Short mmCIF file of C-alpha atoms and ligand atoms in Angstrom, two decimals:
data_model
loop_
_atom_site.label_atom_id
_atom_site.label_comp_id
_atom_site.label_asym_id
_atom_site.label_seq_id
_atom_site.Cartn_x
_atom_site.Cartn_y
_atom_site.Cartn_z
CA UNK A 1 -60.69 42.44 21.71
CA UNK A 2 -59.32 38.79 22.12
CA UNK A 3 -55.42 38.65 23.03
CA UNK A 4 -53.24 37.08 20.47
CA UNK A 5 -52.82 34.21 23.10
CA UNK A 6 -56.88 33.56 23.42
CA UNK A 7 -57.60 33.54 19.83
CA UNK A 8 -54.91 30.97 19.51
CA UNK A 9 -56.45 27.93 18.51
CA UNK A 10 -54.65 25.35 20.84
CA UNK A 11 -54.52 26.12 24.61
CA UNK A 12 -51.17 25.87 25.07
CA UNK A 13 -49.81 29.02 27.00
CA UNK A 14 -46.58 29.17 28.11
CA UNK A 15 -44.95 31.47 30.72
CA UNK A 16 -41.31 31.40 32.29
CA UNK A 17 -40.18 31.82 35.59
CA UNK A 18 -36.69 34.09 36.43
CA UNK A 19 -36.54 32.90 40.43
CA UNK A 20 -34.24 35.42 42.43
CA UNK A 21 -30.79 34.30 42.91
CA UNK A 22 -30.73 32.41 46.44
CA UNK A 23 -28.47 33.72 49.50
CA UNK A 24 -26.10 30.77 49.10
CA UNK A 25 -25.48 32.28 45.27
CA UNK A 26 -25.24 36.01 46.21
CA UNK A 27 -22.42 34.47 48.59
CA UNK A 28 -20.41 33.02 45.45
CA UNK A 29 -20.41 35.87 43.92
CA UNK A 30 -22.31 34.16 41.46
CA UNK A 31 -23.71 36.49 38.81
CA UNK A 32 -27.81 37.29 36.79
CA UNK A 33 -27.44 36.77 33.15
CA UNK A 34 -31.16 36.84 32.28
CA UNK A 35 -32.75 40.00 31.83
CA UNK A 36 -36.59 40.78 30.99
CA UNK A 37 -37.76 43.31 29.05
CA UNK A 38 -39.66 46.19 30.81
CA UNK A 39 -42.95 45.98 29.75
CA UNK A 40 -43.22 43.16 27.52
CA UNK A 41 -42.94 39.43 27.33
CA UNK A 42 -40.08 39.24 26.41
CA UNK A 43 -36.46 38.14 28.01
CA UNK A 44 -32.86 38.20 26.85
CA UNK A 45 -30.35 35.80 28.04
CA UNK A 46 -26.27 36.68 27.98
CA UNK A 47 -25.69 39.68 25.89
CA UNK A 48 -28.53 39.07 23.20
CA UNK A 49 -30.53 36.15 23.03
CA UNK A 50 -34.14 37.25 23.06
CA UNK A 51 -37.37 34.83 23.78
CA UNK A 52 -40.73 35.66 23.84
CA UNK A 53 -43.21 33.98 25.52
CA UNK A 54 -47.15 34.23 26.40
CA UNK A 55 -46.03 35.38 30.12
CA UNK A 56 -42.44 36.29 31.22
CA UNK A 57 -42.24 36.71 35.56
CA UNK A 58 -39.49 38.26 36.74
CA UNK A 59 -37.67 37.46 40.16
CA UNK A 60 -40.40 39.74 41.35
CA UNK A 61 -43.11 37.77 40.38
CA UNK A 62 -45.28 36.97 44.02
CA UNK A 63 -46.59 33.63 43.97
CA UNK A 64 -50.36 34.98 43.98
CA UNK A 65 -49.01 36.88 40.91
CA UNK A 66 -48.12 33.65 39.14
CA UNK A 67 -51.45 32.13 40.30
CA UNK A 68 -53.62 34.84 39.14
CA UNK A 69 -51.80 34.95 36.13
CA UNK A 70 -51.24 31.55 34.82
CA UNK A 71 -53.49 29.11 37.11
CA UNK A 72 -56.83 31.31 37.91
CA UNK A 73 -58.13 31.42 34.58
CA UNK A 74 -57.88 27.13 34.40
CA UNK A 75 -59.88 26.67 37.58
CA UNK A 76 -62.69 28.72 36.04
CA UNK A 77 -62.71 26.94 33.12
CA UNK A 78 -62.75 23.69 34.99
CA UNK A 79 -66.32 24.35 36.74
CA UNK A 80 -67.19 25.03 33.21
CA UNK A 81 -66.01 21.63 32.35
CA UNK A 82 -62.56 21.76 30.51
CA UNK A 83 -59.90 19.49 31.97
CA UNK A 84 -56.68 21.46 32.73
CA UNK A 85 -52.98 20.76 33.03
CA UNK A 86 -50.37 22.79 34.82
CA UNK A 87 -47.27 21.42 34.10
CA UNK A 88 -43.47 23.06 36.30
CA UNK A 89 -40.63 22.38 33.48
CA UNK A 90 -36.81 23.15 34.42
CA UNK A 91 -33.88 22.05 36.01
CA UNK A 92 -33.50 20.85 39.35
CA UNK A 93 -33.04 23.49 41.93
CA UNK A 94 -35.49 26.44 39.04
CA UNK A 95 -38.24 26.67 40.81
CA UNK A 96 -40.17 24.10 39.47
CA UNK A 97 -41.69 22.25 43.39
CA UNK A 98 -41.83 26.17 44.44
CA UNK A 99 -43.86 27.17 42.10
CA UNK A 100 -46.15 24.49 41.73
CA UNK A 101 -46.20 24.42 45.87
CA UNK A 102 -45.70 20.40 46.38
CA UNK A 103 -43.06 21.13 48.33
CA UNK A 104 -42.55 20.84 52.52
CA UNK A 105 -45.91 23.01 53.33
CA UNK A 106 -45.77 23.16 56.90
CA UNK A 107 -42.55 25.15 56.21
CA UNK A 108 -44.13 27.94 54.18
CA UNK A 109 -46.17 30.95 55.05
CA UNK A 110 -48.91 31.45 53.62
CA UNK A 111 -47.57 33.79 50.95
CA UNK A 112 -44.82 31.39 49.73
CA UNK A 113 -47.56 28.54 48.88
CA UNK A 114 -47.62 27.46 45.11
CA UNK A 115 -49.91 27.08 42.84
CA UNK A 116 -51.84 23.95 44.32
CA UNK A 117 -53.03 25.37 47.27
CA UNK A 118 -54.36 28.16 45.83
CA UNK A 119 -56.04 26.65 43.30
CA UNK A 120 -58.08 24.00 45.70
CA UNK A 121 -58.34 27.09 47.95
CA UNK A 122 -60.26 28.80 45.04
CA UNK A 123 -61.88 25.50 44.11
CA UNK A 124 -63.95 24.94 47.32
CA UNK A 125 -64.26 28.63 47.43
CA UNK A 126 -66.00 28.03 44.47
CA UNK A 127 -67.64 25.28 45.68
CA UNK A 128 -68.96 26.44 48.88
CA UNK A 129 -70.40 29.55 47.66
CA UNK A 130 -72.77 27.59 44.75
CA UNK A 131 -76.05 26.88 46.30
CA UNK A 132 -77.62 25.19 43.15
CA UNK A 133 -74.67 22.54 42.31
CA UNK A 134 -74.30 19.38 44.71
CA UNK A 135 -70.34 18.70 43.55
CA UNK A 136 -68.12 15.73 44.41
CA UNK A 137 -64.25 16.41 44.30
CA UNK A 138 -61.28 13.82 44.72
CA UNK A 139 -57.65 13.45 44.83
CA UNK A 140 -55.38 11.51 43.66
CA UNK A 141 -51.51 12.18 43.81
CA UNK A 142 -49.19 9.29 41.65
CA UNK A 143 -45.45 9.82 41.31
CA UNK A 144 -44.03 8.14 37.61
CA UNK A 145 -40.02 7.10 38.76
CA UNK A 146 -38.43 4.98 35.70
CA UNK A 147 -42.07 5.11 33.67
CA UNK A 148 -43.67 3.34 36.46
CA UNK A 149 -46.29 4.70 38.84
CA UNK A 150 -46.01 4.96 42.53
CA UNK A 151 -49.45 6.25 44.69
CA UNK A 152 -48.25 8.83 46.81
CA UNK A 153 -51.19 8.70 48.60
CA UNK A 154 -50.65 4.73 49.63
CA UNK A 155 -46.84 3.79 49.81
CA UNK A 156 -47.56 0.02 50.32
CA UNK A 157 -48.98 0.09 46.58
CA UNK A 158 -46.95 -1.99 44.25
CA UNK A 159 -46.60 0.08 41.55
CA UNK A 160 -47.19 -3.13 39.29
CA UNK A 161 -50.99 -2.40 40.86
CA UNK A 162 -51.30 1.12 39.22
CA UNK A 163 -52.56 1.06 35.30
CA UNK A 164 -53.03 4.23 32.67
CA UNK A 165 -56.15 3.06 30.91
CA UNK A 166 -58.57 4.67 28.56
CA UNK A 167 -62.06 4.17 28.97
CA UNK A 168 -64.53 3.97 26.01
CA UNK A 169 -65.05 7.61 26.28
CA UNK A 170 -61.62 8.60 25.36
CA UNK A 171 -60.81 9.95 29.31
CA UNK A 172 -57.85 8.73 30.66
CA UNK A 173 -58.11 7.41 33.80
CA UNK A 174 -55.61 5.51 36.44
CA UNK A 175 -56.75 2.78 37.75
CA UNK A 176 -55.26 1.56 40.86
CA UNK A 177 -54.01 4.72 42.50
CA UNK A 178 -56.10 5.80 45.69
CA UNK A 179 -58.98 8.62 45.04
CA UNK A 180 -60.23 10.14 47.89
CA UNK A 181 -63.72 12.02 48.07
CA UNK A 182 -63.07 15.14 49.90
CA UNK A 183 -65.19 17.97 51.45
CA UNK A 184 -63.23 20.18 53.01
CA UNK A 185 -59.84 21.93 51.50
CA UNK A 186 -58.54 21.22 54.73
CA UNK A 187 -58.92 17.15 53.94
CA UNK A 188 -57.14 18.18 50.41
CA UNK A 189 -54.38 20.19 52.09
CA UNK A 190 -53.70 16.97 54.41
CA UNK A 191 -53.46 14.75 51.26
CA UNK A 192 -51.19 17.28 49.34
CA UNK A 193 -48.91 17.61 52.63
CA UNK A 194 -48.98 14.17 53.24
CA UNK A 195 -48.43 12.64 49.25
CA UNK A 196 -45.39 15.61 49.38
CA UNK A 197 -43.58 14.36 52.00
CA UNK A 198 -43.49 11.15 50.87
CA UNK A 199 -41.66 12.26 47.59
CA UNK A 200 -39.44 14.66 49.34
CA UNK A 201 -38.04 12.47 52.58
CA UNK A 202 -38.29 8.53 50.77
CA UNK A 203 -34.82 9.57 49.68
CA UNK A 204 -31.68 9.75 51.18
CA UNK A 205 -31.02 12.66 49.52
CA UNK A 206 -33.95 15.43 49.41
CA UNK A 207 -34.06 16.51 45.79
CA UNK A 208 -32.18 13.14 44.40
CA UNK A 209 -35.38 11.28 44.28
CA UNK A 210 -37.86 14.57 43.09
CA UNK A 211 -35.09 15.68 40.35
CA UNK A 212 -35.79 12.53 38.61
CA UNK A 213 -39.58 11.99 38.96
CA UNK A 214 -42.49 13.22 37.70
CA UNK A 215 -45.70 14.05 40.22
CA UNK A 216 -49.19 14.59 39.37
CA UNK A 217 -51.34 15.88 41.78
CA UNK A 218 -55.06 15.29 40.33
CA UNK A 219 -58.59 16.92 41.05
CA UNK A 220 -61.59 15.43 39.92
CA UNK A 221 -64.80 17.39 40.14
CA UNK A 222 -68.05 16.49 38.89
CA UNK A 223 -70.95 18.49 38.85
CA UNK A 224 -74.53 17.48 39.18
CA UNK A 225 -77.69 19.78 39.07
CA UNK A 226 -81.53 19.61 38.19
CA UNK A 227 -83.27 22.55 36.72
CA UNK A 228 -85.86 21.69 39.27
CA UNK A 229 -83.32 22.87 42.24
CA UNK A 230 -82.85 26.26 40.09
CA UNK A 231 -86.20 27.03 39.41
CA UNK A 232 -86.90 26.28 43.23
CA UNK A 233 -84.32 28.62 44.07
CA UNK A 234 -85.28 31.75 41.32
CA UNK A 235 -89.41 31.60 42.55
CA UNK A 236 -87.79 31.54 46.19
CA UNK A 237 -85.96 34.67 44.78
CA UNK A 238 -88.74 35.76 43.17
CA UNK A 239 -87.42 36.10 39.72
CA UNK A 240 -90.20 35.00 38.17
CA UNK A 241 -89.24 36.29 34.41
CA UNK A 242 -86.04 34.32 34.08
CA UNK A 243 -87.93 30.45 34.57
CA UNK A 244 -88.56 30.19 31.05
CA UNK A 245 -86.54 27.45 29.36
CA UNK A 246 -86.25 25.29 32.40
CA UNK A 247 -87.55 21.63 32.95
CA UNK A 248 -87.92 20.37 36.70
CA UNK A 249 -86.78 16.94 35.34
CA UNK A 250 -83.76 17.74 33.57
CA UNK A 251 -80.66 17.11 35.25
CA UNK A 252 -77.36 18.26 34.05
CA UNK A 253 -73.97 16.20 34.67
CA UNK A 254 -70.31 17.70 34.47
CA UNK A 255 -66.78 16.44 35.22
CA UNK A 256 -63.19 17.43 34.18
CA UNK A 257 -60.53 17.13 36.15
CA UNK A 258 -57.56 19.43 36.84
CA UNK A 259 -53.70 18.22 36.99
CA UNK A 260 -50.69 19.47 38.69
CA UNK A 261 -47.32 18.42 37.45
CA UNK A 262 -44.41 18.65 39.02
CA UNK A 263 -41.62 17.24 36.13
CA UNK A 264 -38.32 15.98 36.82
CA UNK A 265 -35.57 18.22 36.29
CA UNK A 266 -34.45 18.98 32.67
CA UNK A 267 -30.68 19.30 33.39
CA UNK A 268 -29.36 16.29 30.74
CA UNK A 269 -28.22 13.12 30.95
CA UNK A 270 -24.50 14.02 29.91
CA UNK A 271 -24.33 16.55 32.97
CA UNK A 272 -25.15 14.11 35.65
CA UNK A 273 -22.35 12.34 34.04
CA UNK A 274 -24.39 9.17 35.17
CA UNK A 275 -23.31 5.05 34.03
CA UNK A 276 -25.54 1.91 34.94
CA UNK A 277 -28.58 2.48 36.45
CA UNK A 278 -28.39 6.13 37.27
CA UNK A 279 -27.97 6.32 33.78
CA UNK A 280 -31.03 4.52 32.57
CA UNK A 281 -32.94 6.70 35.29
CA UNK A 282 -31.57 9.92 33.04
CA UNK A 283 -33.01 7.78 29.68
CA UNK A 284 -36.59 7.42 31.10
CA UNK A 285 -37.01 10.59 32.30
CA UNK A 286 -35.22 12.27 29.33
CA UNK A 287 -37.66 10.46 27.34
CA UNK A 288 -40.29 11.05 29.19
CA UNK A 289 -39.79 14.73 28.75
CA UNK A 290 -38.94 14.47 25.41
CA UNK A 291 -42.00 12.99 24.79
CA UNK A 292 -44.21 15.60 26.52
CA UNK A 293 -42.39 18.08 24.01
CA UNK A 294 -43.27 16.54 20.86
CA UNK A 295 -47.12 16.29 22.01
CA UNK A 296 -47.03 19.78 22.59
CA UNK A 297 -45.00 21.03 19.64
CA UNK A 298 -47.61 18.67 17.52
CA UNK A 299 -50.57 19.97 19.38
CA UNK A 300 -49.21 23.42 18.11
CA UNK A 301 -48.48 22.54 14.71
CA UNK A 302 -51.87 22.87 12.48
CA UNK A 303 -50.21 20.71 9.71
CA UNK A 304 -50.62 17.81 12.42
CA UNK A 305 -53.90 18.77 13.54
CA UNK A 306 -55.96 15.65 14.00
CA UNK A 307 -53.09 13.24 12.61
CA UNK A 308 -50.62 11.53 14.42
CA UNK A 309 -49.15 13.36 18.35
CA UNK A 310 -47.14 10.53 20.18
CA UNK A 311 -49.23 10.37 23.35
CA UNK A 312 -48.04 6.62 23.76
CA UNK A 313 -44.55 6.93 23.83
CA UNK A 314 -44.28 7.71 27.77
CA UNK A 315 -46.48 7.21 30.78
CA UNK A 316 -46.67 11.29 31.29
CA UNK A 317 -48.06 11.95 28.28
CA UNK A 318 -50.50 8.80 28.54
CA UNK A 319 -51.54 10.40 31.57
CA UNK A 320 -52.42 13.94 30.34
CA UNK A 321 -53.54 12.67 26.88
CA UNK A 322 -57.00 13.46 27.78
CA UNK A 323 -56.08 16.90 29.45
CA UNK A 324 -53.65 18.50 26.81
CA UNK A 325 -54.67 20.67 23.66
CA UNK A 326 -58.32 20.08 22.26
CA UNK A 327 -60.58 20.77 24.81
CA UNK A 328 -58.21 20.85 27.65
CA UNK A 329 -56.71 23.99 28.91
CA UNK A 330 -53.09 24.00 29.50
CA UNK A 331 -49.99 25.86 30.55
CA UNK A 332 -46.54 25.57 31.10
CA UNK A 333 -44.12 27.18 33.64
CA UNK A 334 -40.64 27.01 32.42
CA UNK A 335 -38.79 27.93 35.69
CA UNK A 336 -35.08 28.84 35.61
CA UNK A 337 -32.33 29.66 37.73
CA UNK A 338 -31.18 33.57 36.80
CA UNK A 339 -27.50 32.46 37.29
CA UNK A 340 -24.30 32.58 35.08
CA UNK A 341 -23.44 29.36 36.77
CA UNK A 342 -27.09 28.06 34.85
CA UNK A 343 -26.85 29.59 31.55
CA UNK A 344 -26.16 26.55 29.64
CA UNK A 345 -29.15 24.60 31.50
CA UNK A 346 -31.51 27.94 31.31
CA UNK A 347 -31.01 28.51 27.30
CA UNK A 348 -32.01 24.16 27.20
CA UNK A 349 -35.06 24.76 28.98
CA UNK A 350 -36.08 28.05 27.24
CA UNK A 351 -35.35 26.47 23.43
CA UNK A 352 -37.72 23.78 24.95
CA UNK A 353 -40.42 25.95 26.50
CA UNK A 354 -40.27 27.88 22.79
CA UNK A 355 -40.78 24.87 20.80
CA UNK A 356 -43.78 24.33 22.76
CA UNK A 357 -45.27 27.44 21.30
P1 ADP B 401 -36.85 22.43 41.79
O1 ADP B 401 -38.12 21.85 42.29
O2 ADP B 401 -36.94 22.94 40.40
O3 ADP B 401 -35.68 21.52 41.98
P2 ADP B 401 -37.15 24.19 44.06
O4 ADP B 401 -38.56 24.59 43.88
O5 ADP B 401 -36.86 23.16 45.07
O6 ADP B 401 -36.52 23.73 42.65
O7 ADP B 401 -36.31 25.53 44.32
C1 ADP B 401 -34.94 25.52 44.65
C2 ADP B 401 -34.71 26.53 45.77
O8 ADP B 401 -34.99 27.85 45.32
C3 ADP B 401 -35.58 26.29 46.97
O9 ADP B 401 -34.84 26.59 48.13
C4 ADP B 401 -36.71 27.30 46.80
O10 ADP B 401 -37.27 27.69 48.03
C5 ADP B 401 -36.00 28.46 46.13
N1 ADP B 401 -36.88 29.21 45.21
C6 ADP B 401 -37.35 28.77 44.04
N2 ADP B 401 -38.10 29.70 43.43
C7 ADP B 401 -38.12 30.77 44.25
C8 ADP B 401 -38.73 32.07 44.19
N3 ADP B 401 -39.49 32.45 43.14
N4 ADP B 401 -38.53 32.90 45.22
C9 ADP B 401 -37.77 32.54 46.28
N5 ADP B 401 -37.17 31.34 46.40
C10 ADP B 401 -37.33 30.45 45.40
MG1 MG B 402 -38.43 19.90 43.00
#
């Protein structure tokens, strides 16, 4: 039988993320004020504020558990040919960069890395163990700061160099920002370390600049393989019975692409209590955000099937027009903080994560 979440006709999952409450908050006494609900998907913040969600992880929640869970299932589908977005959604200091695994790799073991290097782990896993399928995968990684795009993969880029354009197809595509061909997951893992460290040490401050960014780490992979190749392969095999059907000169083409996003942090412009610039920063990504949330929320709504959703009002959603609802696979991890200290924050983000539903 199909789960309620499968037969659902957009894929739009959504699963929140309780982290645990950090040493430095045990040490303030600070307090948990989220609870989930044993053996369902369901949480309740305070006294009695219930959500339900497609996935709820506790503080327990292993990072393979959140990739098996909520990411595995996308890189399938991508070899199959569905684009996919993973989108991180909470306030600065959730979870969000932890989660998604953008962060300072070098510093992690291997059982604290997010969901990006396990999913290109599983990718050229995938890859390398296809004997029929010659593939070509690339990277890109952009960065969108005040709705304009920085390459974090070439920091000399002016970002007045870097376009969102949509080809006569309908994909999106960026042109400008740097694409490398890679081979290995090792060459993607350098990228990835080396695009992350640029967004986490160009500031002064290490989570000023991230907290008010978006990133989106990109895979590309397109597939290309002639019946001839598979037929040589079966008779080598000797599986003579299953040749029917196939045409030496028919070759088949695939590509979809996969993104990572890592959002800027939810917490609102009020809070920050920011004037003048810092304050226009708070607008764009605010907007930005908002944005995302009424694509989703119309993606989700069948009375808007087909008519208008606002992909043009920010560059985020320009960007993952192509690889959001219809034929794209995609899910969103609502991180929060488990703290008192958050509540007000935590209940934002949840009453955003549900509207996404
Ligand atoms: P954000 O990107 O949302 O600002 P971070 O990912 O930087 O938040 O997380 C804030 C802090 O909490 C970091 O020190 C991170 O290592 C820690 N942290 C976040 N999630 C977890 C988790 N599930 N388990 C353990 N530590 C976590
Ligand atoms: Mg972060």
């Amino acid at each position: 039988m199909e789960s309620q979440a499968e037969s659902k006709e957009v894929n739009v999952r959504v699963a929140v993320r309780i982290r645990p409450l950090l040493p430095k908050e045990k040490l303030n006494g600070e307090e948990v004020c989220v609870r989930v609900v044993p053996n369902s998907n369901q949480l309740v913040m305070g006294k009695d504020r219930a959500f339900t969600f497609d996935n709820v992880l506790s503080s327990k929640t292993t990072q393979e558990e959140v990739f098996q869970l909520c990411v595995e299932p996308l890189v399938k589908s991508c070899f199959e040919g569905y684009n996919a977005t993973v989108f991180a959604y909470g306030q600065t200091g959730s979870g969000k960069t932890y989660t998604i695994g953008g962060g300072n790799i070098s510093s992690l073991t291997e059982e604290e890395y997010g969901v990006i290097p396990r999913a290109i782990k599983q990718m050229f896993d995938i890859i390398n163990a296809e004997q029929n399928i010659s593939f070509c995968v690339k990277v890109s990684y952009v960065e969108i700061y005040k709705e304009e795009l920085q390459d974090l993969l070439d920091v000399d880029k002016s970002s007045k160099e870097i376009h969102v354009r949509e080809d006569d197809k309908g994909n999106t595509v960026i042109i400008g920002a740097r694409e490398v061909e890679c081979s290995t997951l090792d060459e993607m893992m350098s990228l990835l370390e080396a695009g992350s460290a640029v967004r986490h040490t160009g500031s002064t401050q290490m989570n000023e600049h991230s907290s008010r960014s978006h990133s989106v780490f990109t895979v590309v992979i397109s597939q290309t393989w002639t019946e001839g190749d598979v037929l040589a392969t079966k008779r080598k095999q000797s599986q003579s019975e299953s040749i029917d059907g196939l045409d030496e000169e028919i070759t088949h083409n695939t590509c979809a692409k996969f993104h990572f996003v890592d959002l800027a942090g939810s917490e609102r412009a009020h809070k920050t209590g920011n004037v003048g610039d810092r304050f226009k920063e708070s607008v764009h990504i605010n907007s930005g955000l908002l944005s995302l949330g009424n694509v989703i929320s119309a993606l989700g709504d069948p009375k808007k099937k087909s008519t208008h959703i606002p992909y043009r009002e920010s560059k985020i959603t320009r960007i993952l027009k192509d690889s959001l609802g219809g034929n794209a696979k995609t899910v969103m991890i609502c991180c929060i903080s488990p703290s008192t200290a958050s509540f007000d924050e935590s209940l934002n983000a949840l009453k955003y994560a549900n509207r996404a539903r």
